[in-house]
mmCIF file of C-alpha atoms in Angstrom:
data_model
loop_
_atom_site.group_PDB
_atom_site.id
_atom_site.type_symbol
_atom_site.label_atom_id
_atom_site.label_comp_id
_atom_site.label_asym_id
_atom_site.label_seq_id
_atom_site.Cartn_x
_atom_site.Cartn_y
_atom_site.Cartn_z
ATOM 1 C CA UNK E 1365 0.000 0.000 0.000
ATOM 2 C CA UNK E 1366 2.909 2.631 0.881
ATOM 3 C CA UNK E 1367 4.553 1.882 -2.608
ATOM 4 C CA UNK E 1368 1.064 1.818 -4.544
ATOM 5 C CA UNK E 1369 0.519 5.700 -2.441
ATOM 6 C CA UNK E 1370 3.825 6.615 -2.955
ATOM 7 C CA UNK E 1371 2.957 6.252 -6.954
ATOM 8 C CA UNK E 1372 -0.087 8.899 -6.454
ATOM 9 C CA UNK E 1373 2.042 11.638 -4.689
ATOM 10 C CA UNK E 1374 3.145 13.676 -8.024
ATOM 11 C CA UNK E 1375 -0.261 13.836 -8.772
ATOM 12 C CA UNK E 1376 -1.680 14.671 -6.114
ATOM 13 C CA UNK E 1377 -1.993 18.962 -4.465
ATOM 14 C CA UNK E 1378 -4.195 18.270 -1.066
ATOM 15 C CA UNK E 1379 -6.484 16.145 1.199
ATOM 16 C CA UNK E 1380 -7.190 12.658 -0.882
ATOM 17 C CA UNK E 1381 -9.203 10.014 -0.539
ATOM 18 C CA UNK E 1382 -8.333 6.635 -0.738
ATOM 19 C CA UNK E 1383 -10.120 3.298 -1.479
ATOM 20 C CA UNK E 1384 -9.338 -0.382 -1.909
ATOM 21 C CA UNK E 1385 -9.771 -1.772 -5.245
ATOM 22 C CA UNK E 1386 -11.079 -4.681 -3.473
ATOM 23 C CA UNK E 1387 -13.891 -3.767 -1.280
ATOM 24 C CA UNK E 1388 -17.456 -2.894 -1.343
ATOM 25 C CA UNK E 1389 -18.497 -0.204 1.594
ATOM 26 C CA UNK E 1390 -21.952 0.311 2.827
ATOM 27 C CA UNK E 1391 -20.768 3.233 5.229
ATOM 28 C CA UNK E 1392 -21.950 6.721 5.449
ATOM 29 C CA UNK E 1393 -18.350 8.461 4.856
ATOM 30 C CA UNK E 1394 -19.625 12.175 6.093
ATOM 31 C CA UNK E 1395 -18.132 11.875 9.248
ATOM 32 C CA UNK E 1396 -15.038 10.577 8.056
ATOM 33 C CA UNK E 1397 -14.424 13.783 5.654
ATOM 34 C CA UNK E 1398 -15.751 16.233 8.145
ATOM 35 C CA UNK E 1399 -13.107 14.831 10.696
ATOM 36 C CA UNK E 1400 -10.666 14.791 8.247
ATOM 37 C CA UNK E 1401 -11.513 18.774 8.166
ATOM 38 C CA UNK E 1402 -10.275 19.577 11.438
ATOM 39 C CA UNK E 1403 -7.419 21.203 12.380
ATOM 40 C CA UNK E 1404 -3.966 18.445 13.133
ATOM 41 C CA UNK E 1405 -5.820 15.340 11.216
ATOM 42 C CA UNK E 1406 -3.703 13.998 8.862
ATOM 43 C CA UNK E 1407 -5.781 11.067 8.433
ATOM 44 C CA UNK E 1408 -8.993 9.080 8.872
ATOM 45 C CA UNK E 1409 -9.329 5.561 8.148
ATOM 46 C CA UNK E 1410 -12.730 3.693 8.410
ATOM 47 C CA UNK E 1411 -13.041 0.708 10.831
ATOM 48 C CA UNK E 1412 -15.078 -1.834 11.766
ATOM 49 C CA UNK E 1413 -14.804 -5.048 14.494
ATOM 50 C CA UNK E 1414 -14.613 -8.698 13.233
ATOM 51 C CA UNK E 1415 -13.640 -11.920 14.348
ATOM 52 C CA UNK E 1416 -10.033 -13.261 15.207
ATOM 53 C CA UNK E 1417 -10.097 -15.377 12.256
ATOM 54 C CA UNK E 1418 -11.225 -12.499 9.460
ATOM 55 C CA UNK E 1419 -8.404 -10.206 11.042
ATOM 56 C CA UNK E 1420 -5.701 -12.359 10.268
ATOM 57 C CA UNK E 1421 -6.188 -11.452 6.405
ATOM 58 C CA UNK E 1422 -7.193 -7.814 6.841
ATOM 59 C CA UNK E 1423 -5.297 -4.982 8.516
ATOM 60 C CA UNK E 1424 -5.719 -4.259 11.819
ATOM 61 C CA UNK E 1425 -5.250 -1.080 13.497
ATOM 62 C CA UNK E 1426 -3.891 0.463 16.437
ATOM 63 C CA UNK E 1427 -5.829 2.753 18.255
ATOM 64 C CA UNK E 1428 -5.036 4.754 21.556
ATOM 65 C CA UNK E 1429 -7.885 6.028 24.316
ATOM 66 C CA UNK E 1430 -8.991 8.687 22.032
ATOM 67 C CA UNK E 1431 -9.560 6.630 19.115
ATOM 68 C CA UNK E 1432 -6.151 8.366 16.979
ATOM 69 C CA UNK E 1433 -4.927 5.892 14.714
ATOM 70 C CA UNK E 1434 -1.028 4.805 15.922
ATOM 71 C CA UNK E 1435 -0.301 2.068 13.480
ATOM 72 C CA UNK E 1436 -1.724 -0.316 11.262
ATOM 73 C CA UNK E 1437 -0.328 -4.298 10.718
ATOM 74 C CA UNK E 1438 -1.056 -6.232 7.810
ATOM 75 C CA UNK E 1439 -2.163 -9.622 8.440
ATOM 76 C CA UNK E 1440 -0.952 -9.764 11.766
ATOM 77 C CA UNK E 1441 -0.460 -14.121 13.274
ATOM 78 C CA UNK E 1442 -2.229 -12.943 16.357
ATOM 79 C CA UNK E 1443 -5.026 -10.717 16.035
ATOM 80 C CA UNK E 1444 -6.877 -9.369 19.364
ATOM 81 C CA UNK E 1445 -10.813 -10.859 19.106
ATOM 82 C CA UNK E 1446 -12.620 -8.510 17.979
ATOM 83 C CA UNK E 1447 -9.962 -6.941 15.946
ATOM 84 C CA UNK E 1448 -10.649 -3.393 14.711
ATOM 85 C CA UNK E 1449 -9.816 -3.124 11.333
ATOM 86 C CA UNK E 1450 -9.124 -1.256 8.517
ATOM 87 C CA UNK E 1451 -12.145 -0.959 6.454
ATOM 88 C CA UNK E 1452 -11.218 0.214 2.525
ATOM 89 C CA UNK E 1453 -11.717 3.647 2.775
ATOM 90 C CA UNK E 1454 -9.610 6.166 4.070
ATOM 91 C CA UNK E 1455 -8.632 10.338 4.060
ATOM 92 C CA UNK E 1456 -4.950 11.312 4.061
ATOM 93 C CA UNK E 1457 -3.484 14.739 4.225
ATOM 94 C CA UNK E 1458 -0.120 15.107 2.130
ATOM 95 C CA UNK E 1459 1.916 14.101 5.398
ATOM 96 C CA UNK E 1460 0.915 10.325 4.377
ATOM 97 C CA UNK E 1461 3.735 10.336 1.611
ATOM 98 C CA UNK E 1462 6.663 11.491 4.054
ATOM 99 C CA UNK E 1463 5.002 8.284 6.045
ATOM 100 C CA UNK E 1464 4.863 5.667 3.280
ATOM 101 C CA UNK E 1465 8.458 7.006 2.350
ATOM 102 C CA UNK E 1466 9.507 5.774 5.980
ATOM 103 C CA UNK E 1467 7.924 2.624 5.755
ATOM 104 C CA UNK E 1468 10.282 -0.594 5.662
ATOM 105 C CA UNK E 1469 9.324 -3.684 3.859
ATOM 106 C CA UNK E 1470 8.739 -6.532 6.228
ATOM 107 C CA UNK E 1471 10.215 -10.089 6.065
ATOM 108 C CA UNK E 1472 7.724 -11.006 3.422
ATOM 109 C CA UNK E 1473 8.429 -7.872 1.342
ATOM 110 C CA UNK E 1474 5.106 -5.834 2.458
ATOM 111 C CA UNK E 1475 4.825 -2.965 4.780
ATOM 112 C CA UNK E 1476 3.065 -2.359 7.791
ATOM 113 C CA UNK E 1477 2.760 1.269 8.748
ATOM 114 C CA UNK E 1478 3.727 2.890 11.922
ATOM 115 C CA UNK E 1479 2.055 6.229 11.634
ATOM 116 C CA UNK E 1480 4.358 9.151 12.782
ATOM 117 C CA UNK E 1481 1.338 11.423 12.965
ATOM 118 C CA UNK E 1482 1.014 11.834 16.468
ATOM 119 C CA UNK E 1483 4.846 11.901 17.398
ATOM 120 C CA UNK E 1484 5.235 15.778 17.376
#
């Protein structure tokens, strides 16, 4: 995903919006953009909860108290249950690319994304 992004950035000037070839949603996205509005969001991913055993093929993601996204791990071996995950759809502010940039393949030549959104 950080390499197919990374292929985007020259043509992209602001905010996008991102969606998985892959997936159907039956979501009401409003929210999601109107979060993505506010001031120090540099991204909004949609979620949803399923089971141990559909986690370990999706991408789960890391939330703190507050519900800010801290991370996300591809098709983690051991997935909480529920798992919240990653749901298709997401809004990234330009920051992503300095992100997906940063991002180191893992052992199986993928990357999982530690956000460094909330670091400053």
């Amino acid at each position: 995903m950080a390499h197919a992004l990374l292929q985007a950035e020259p043509h992209v000037e602001g905010d996008f919006m991102c969606i998985d070839g892959d997936c159907i949603i039956q979501s009401d996205l409003q929210p999601l953009v109107r979060r993505q509005r506010e001031d120090g969001v540099d991204a909004v991913q949609n979620v949803k909860f399923v089971s141990t055993a559909e986690a370990r093929v999706k991408a789960i993601c890391d939330v703190n108290e507050d519900n800010e996204l801290l991370g996300i791990e591809k098709e983690p071996e051991n997935p909480p249950n529920p798992s919240l995950v990653a749901a298709g759809f997401a809004i990234y502010s330009r920051e992503m690319f300095d992100a997906c940039a940063d991002t180191e393949p893992s052992v199986r030549g993928s990357t999982n994304l530690r956000s460094r959104f909330n670091d400053s």
